[in-house]
Amino acid sequence: MKAAVIVFPGSNCDRDVQVALRQSMGSEPLMVWHKDSDFEKVDLIVLPGGFSYGDYLRCGAMAANSPVMKEVVARARKGVAVLGICNGFQVLTETGLLPGVLMRNADLRFVCRDVRVKVETSQSLFTAKYEQGQAIRIPVAHHDGNYFVDDDTLSAMEDRGQVALRYCDAAGEITAEANPNGSLRNIAGVYNETKTVLGLMPHPERLADPRMGGSDGRALFDGLVEALR
Amino acid sequence: MKARVHVTLKNGVLDPQGKAIEHALAALGFGGVNEVRQGKVIEFSLAESDPAKARAEVEAMCEKLLANTVIENYAIELNG
């Protein structure tokens, strides 16, 4: 399996993702600079967290129009798996590959702590190594993670099972208290219609090694490697 | 030609920043202030001098970059 990590000016989780992928793949992912629209064929493209282009105008808006993203969008439309983490999720919504938008957190504060998210289904490239309904511990670190989408799109997404992850408490209950940013229906991550693109606000790469204090994020990368081998 | 684009949140989209401004105004003693909504203004000059063409060009800019039409409306002002 081959993977690429896209590096924008202002990305700051690219090397964490590189380490997590290396650990799960046993080989080096390709690091692709935002100006490189021509890179070798890969099975997985990861858009890492950070503050691409300084989050100017709107989070992810500038990155969504960068040369490399035209290529990423074209490959995603052909079915190549794409994972967007945090700022990467914001970029994916700005390109239109994923529905909705990430707005300023409801309490206006930057939230940086471990949260629990419930895995809605294990029937995806990204979640095959998790149990359906499993509550996993993953950190969030964002100012704009408040997921919003119009009612019609939301109900269509729910019908198609496009909600990937929801913020929950330690017991796996979806509660208002467990929602760190005001997201509609506690949404922490969403798929595209074919479940080949996933965007999520939590950072699985930050808890993918017991030495970092937890490894609940590792199964996401392990699952991808197994599915795309 | 000068263009000014106003980007505002659509009705029904919660605006936590607008709410915070509203509360701050109340705390400063400005009573009777309601429905505060925060937006942004983007100004630029255009080489295009034909108003209809300029408007079409700015509309395309709004759709592609300046506004996220999932949550935002835009209004275009042209001068000169």
CSV table of C-alpha atoms in Angstrom, one decimal:
chain,number,residue,atom,x,y,z
A,1,MET,CA,0.0,0.0,0.0
A,2,LYS,CA,1.1,3.5,-0.8
A,3,ALA,CA,0.0,6.7,1.0
A,4,ALA,CA,0.6,10.4,0.5
A,5,VAL,CA,0.4,13.2,3.1
A,6,ILE,CA,-0.3,16.6,1.7
A,7,VAL,CA,1.7,19.4,3.3
A,8,PHE,CA,0.4,22.9,3.1
A,9,PRO,CA,2.1,26.0,4.4
A,10,GLY,CA,0.8,26.0,8.0
A,11,SER,CA,0.2,22.3,8.3
A,12,ASN,CA,1.5,21.2,11.7
A,13,CYS,CA,0.3,17.6,12.0
A,14,ASP,CA,1.9,16.3,8.8
A,15,ARG,CA,4.8,14.6,10.6
A,16,ASP,CA,2.6,13.1,13.3
A,17,VAL,CA,0.5,11.5,10.5
A,18,GLN,CA,3.8,10.4,8.8
A,19,VAL,CA,4.8,8.6,12.0
A,20,ALA,CA,1.4,7.0,12.4
A,21,LEU,CA,1.3,5.8,8.8
A,22,ARG,CA,4.9,4.5,8.9
A,23,GLN,CA,4.0,2.5,12.1
A,24,SER,CA,1.0,0.9,10.5
A,25,MET,CA,2.3,0.5,6.9
A,26,GLY,CA,5.9,-0.5,7.7
A,27,SER,CA,7.0,1.8,4.9
A,28,GLU,CA,7.4,5.5,4.3
A,29,PRO,CA,4.4,7.6,3.1
A,30,LEU,CA,5.0,10.2,0.4
A,31,MET,CA,5.1,13.8,1.6
A,32,VAL,CA,3.6,16.0,-1.1
A,33,TRP,CA,4.1,19.8,-1.0
A,34,HIS,CA,1.0,21.9,-1.9
A,35,LYS,CA,2.5,23.1,-5.1
A,36,ASP,CA,3.0,19.6,-6.5
A,37,SER,CA,0.0,18.7,-8.5
A,38,ASP,CA,1.7,15.7,-10.0
A,39,PHE,CA,2.6,12.9,-7.6
A,40,GLU,CA,2.8,9.2,-8.0
A,41,LYS,CA,-0.2,6.9,-7.8
A,42,VAL,CA,-1.2,6.2,-4.2
A,43,ASP,CA,-4.0,4.2,-2.4
A,44,LEU,CA,-4.6,6.8,0.3
A,45,ILE,CA,-4.2,10.5,0.6
A,46,VAL,CA,-4.2,12.2,4.0
A,47,LEU,CA,-4.8,15.9,4.6
A,48,PRO,CA,-3.3,16.6,8.0
A,49,GLY,CA,-4.3,19.1,10.7
A,50,GLY,CA,-2.9,22.6,11.2
A,51,PHE,CA,-3.6,26.0,9.9
A,52,SER,CA,-3.2,25.8,6.2
A,53,TYR,CA,-2.5,29.3,4.6
A,54,GLY,CA,-3.0,30.8,8.1
A,55,ASP,CA,-6.7,29.9,8.0
A,56,TYR,CA,-7.2,33.1,6.0
A,57,LEU,CA,-10.7,34.0,4.8
A,58,ARG,CA,-12.2,30.7,6.2
A,59,CYS,CA,-10.5,27.6,7.6
A,60,GLY,CA,-9.5,25.4,4.6
A,61,ALA,CA,-10.7,27.9,1.9
A,62,MET,CA,-7.3,28.7,0.5
A,63,ALA,CA,-6.0,25.1,0.7
A,64,ALA,CA,-9.2,23.9,-1.1
A,65,ASN,CA,-8.1,26.0,-4.1
A,66,SER,CA,-4.4,25.0,-4.1
A,67,PRO,CA,-2.9,23.2,-7.1
A,68,VAL,CA,-2.5,19.9,-5.2
A,69,MET,CA,-6.1,19.9,-4.2
A,70,LYS,CA,-7.3,19.9,-7.8
A,71,GLU,CA,-5.5,16.6,-8.2
A,72,VAL,CA,-6.7,15.3,-4.8
A,73,VAL,CA,-10.3,16.1,-5.8
A,74,ALA,CA,-9.9,14.4,-9.2
A,75,ARG,CA,-8.5,11.3,-7.6
A,76,ALA,CA,-11.1,11.2,-4.8
A,77,ARG,CA,-13.8,11.3,-7.5
A,78,LYS,CA,-12.2,8.2,-9.1
A,79,GLY,CA,-12.4,6.4,-5.7
A,80,VAL,CA,-9.0,6.9,-4.1
A,81,ALA,CA,-9.4,6.9,-0.3
A,82,VAL,CA,-9.0,10.4,1.3
A,83,LEU,CA,-8.7,11.1,5.0
A,84,GLY,CA,-8.9,14.6,6.3
A,85,ILE,CA,-8.0,15.3,9.9
A,86,CYS,CA,-9.1,18.5,11.6
A,87,ASN,CA,-7.9,21.3,9.2
A,88,GLY,CA,-8.0,18.5,6.6
A,89,PHE,CA,-11.7,18.0,7.3
A,90,GLN,CA,-12.2,21.7,6.9
A,91,VAL,CA,-10.4,21.6,3.5
A,92,LEU,CA,-12.6,18.6,2.4
A,93,THR,CA,-15.8,20.5,3.1
A,94,GLU,CA,-14.5,23.6,1.3
A,95,THR,CA,-13.7,21.5,-1.8
A,96,GLY,CA,-17.3,20.0,-1.7
A,97,LEU,CA,-16.0,16.5,-1.4
A,98,LEU,CA,-17.8,16.3,2.0
A,99,PRO,CA,-21.1,18.0,2.8
A,100,GLY,CA,-21.5,20.7,5.4
A,101,VAL,CA,-19.1,23.2,7.0
A,102,LEU,CA,-17.1,23.6,10.2
A,103,MET,CA,-18.0,26.8,12.0
A,104,ARG,CA,-16.5,28.6,15.0
A,105,ASN,CA,-16.9,26.5,18.2
A,106,ALA,CA,-20.2,27.4,19.9
A,107,ASP,CA,-18.5,28.7,23.0
A,108,LEU,CA,-15.9,30.6,20.9
A,109,ARG,CA,-13.0,28.9,22.7
A,110,PHE,CA,-10.2,26.8,21.2
A,111,VAL,CA,-10.8,23.3,22.6
A,112,CYS,CA,-7.8,21.1,23.2
A,113,ARG,CA,-8.4,17.9,25.2
A,114,ASP,CA,-9.2,14.3,24.9
A,115,VAL,CA,-12.8,13.5,23.9
A,116,ARG,CA,-14.6,10.3,23.3
A,117,VAL,CA,-16.3,9.5,20.0
A,118,LYS,CA,-18.6,6.7,19.1
A,119,VAL,CA,-17.9,4.8,15.9
A,120,GLU,CA,-21.2,4.6,14.1
A,121,THR,CA,-20.3,1.7,11.8
A,122,SER,CA,-17.4,-0.7,11.3
A,123,GLN,CA,-18.4,-1.0,7.6
A,124,SER,CA,-15.9,1.3,6.1
A,125,LEU,CA,-12.3,1.4,5.0
A,126,PHE,CA,-11.5,3.6,7.9
A,127,THR,CA,-13.3,1.9,10.8
A,128,ALA,CA,-13.0,-1.9,10.0
A,129,LYS,CA,-10.8,-2.4,13.0
A,130,TYR,CA,-13.3,-0.9,15.4
A,131,GLU,CA,-16.5,-2.3,16.8
A,132,GLN,CA,-19.8,-0.7,15.8
A,133,GLY,CA,-20.8,1.6,18.7
A,134,GLN,CA,-17.3,1.5,20.2
A,135,ALA,CA,-16.4,4.7,22.2
A,136,ILE,CA,-12.8,5.6,21.5
A,137,ARG,CA,-10.6,8.2,23.2
A,138,ILE,CA,-9.0,10.7,20.8
A,139,PRO,CA,-7.8,14.3,21.3
A,140,VAL,CA,-9.4,17.3,19.6
A,141,ALA,CA,-7.6,20.6,19.2
A,142,HIS,CA,-9.5,23.2,17.2
A,143,HIS,CA,-11.2,26.5,17.1
A,144,ASP,CA,-13.6,25.8,14.3
A,145,GLY,CA,-15.1,22.3,14.7
A,146,ASN,CA,-18.8,23.1,15.0
A,147,TYR,CA,-20.3,21.0,12.3
A,148,PHE,CA,-23.2,22.5,10.4
A,149,VAL,CA,-25.2,21.4,7.4
A,150,ASP,CA,-28.8,22.2,6.2
A,151,ASP,CA,-31.6,20.0,7.5
A,152,ASP,CA,-32.4,18.3,4.1
A,153,THR,CA,-28.7,17.3,3.6
A,154,LEU,CA,-28.4,16.1,7.2
A,155,SER,CA,-31.4,13.8,7.0
A,156,ALA,CA,-30.1,12.4,3.6
A,157,MET,CA,-26.7,11.9,5.2
A,158,GLU,CA,-28.3,10.0,8.2
A,159,ASP,CA,-30.3,7.8,5.8
A,160,ARG,CA,-27.1,6.9,3.9
A,161,GLY,CA,-25.1,6.3,7.1
A,162,GLN,CA,-22.6,9.2,6.3
A,163,VAL,CA,-22.1,10.2,9.9
A,164,ALA,CA,-18.9,8.4,10.9
A,165,LEU,CA,-18.3,9.5,14.4
A,166,ARG,CA,-20.2,11.3,17.2
A,167,TYR,CA,-18.9,12.9,20.4
A,168,CYS,CA,-20.1,10.8,23.3
A,169,ASP,CA,-19.4,10.3,27.0
A,170,ALA,CA,-17.3,7.6,28.6
A,171,ALA,CA,-20.3,5.2,28.5
A,172,GLY,CA,-20.8,5.9,24.8
A,173,GLU,CA,-23.9,8.0,25.3
A,174,ILE,CA,-24.4,10.9,22.9
A,175,THR,CA,-25.1,13.8,25.2
A,176,ALA,CA,-25.0,17.6,25.0
A,177,GLU,CA,-22.3,17.7,27.7
A,178,ALA,CA,-20.0,15.4,25.6
A,179,ASN,CA,-20.2,17.8,22.6
A,180,PRO,CA,-17.1,20.0,22.8
A,181,ASN,CA,-18.0,22.5,20.0
A,182,GLY,CA,-21.7,22.7,19.4
A,183,SER,CA,-21.7,20.4,16.3
A,184,LEU,CA,-25.1,19.3,15.0
A,185,ARG,CA,-26.1,16.0,16.4
A,186,ASN,CA,-22.7,15.7,18.0
A,187,ILE,CA,-21.1,15.0,14.6
A,188,ALA,CA,-17.3,14.6,14.8
A,189,GLY,CA,-16.7,13.0,11.5
A,190,VAL,CA,-18.5,12.4,8.1
A,191,TYR,CA,-18.1,10.2,5.0
A,192,ASN,CA,-18.9,11.0,1.4
A,193,GLU,CA,-21.7,9.0,-0.2
A,194,THR,CA,-19.4,6.1,-1.1
A,195,LYS,CA,-17.5,6.1,2.2
A,196,THR,CA,-14.2,6.5,0.5
A,197,VAL,CA,-13.6,10.0,1.9
A,198,LEU,CA,-13.6,10.6,5.7
A,199,GLY,CA,-13.2,13.9,7.4
A,200,LEU,CA,-13.0,14.1,11.2
A,201,MET,CA,-12.1,16.8,13.8
A,202,PRO,CA,-10.4,14.5,16.3
A,203,HIS,CA,-6.7,13.6,15.8
A,204,PRO,CA,-6.2,9.7,15.7
A,205,GLU,CA,-2.5,10.2,14.9
A,206,ARG,CA,-2.0,11.8,18.3
A,207,LEU,CA,-3.0,8.7,20.2
A,208,ALA,CA,-1.6,5.9,18.0
A,209,ASP,CA,1.2,4.8,20.3
A,210,PRO,CA,0.9,3.7,24.0
A,211,ARG,CA,4.0,5.9,24.7
A,212,MET,CA,1.8,8.9,23.9
A,213,GLY,CA,-0.7,7.9,26.5
A,214,GLY,CA,-3.1,5.9,24.4
A,215,SER,CA,-3.5,4.1,21.2
A,216,ASP,CA,-7.2,4.2,20.3
A,217,GLY,CA,-6.3,6.1,17.1
A,218,ARG,CA,-4.0,3.3,15.7
A,219,ALA,CA,-6.8,1.0,14.6
A,220,LEU,CA,-7.9,3.6,12.0
A,221,PHE,CA,-4.5,3.5,10.3
A,222,ASP,CA,-4.1,-0.3,10.8
A,223,GLY,CA,-7.6,-0.7,9.3
A,224,LEU,CA,-6.8,1.4,6.2
A,225,VAL,CA,-3.6,-0.5,5.6
A,226,GLU,CA,-5.4,-3.8,5.8
A,227,ALA,CA,-8.2,-2.6,3.5
A,228,LEU,CA,-6.0,-1.0,0.9
A,229,ARG,CA,-3.2,-3.6,0.9
B,1,MET,CA,-14.0,49.9,-11.0
B,2,LYS,CA,-14.2,49.3,-7.3
B,3,ALA,CA,-16.0,46.3,-5.9
B,4,ARG,CA,-17.2,45.7,-2.3
B,5,VAL,CA,-18.5,42.3,-1.3
B,6,HIS,CA,-20.5,41.8,1.9
B,7,VAL,CA,-20.5,38.3,3.3
B,8,THR,CA,-23.1,37.5,5.9
B,9,LEU,CA,-24.4,34.4,7.6
B,10,LYS,CA,-27.7,33.0,6.3
B,11,ASN,CA,-30.8,33.2,8.4
B,12,GLY,CA,-31.1,30.2,10.7
B,13,VAL,CA,-27.3,29.7,10.9
B,14,LEU,CA,-26.3,30.3,14.5
B,15,ASP,CA,-23.7,33.1,14.9
B,16,PRO,CA,-21.9,32.6,18.2
B,17,GLN,CA,-19.7,35.6,17.6
B,18,GLY,CA,-22.7,37.8,17.0
B,19,LYS,CA,-24.1,36.6,20.3
B,20,ALA,CA,-20.9,37.4,22.1
B,21,ILE,CA,-20.9,40.9,20.6
B,22,GLU,CA,-24.6,41.3,21.7
B,23,HIS,CA,-23.7,40.2,25.3
B,24,ALA,CA,-20.7,42.5,25.4
B,25,LEU,CA,-22.8,45.5,24.2
B,26,ALA,CA,-25.4,44.8,26.9
B,27,ALA,CA,-22.6,44.6,29.5
B,28,LEU,CA,-21.4,48.0,28.3
B,29,GLY,CA,-24.9,49.4,29.0
B,30,PHE,CA,-26.2,49.6,25.4
B,31,GLY,CA,-29.7,48.3,25.9
B,32,GLY,CA,-32.2,47.2,23.4
B,33,VAL,CA,-29.6,45.6,21.0
B,34,ASN,CA,-30.8,42.4,19.4
B,35,GLU,CA,-30.1,40.0,16.5
B,36,VAL,CA,-26.4,41.0,16.2
B,37,ARG,CA,-24.9,39.2,13.2
B,38,GLN,CA,-21.2,39.4,12.3
B,39,GLY,CA,-20.0,39.3,8.7
B,40,LYS,CA,-17.1,40.5,6.6
B,41,VAL,CA,-16.4,43.0,3.9
B,42,ILE,CA,-14.0,42.4,1.1
B,43,GLU,CA,-12.9,45.3,-1.1
B,44,PHE,CA,-10.9,45.3,-4.3
B,45,SER,CA,-10.5,47.1,-7.6
B,46,LEU,CA,-11.2,45.5,-11.0
B,47,ALA,CA,-9.7,46.1,-14.4
B,48,GLU,CA,-13.1,45.3,-16.0
B,49,SER,CA,-15.0,48.5,-16.7
B,50,ASP,CA,-18.3,47.0,-18.0
B,51,PRO,CA,-20.7,46.9,-15.0
B,52,ALA,CA,-22.5,43.7,-16.2
B,53,LYS,CA,-19.3,41.8,-16.9
B,54,ALA,CA,-17.8,43.0,-13.6
B,55,ARG,CA,-20.8,41.8,-11.7
B,56,ALA,CA,-20.7,38.4,-13.3
B,57,GLU,CA,-17.0,38.2,-12.6
B,58,VAL,CA,-17.5,39.1,-8.9
B,59,GLU,CA,-20.4,36.7,-8.6
B,60,ALA,CA,-18.1,33.9,-9.8
B,61,MET,CA,-15.5,34.9,-7.3
B,62,CYS,CA,-18.1,34.8,-4.5
B,63,GLU,CA,-19.3,31.3,-5.5
B,64,LYS,CA,-15.8,29.9,-5.9
B,65,LEU,CA,-13.9,31.5,-3.0
B,66,LEU,CA,-15.2,34.6,-1.2
B,67,ALA,CA,-18.3,33.0,0.4
B,68,ASN,CA,-19.1,29.5,1.5
B,69,THR,CA,-22.7,29.3,0.2
B,70,VAL,CA,-23.6,26.5,2.6
B,71,ILE,CA,-23.8,29.0,5.4
B,72,GLU,CA,-23.2,32.5,3.9
B,73,ASN,CA,-24.9,35.0,1.6
B,74,TYR,CA,-23.1,37.6,-0.3
B,75,ALA,CA,-24.0,41.0,-1.7
B,76,ILE,CA,-22.0,42.9,-4.3
B,77,GLU,CA,-21.6,46.7,-4.6
B,78,LEU,CA,-19.8,48.1,-7.7
B,79,ASN,CA,-18.7,51.7,-8.0
B,80,GLY,CA,-17.0,53.7,-10.8
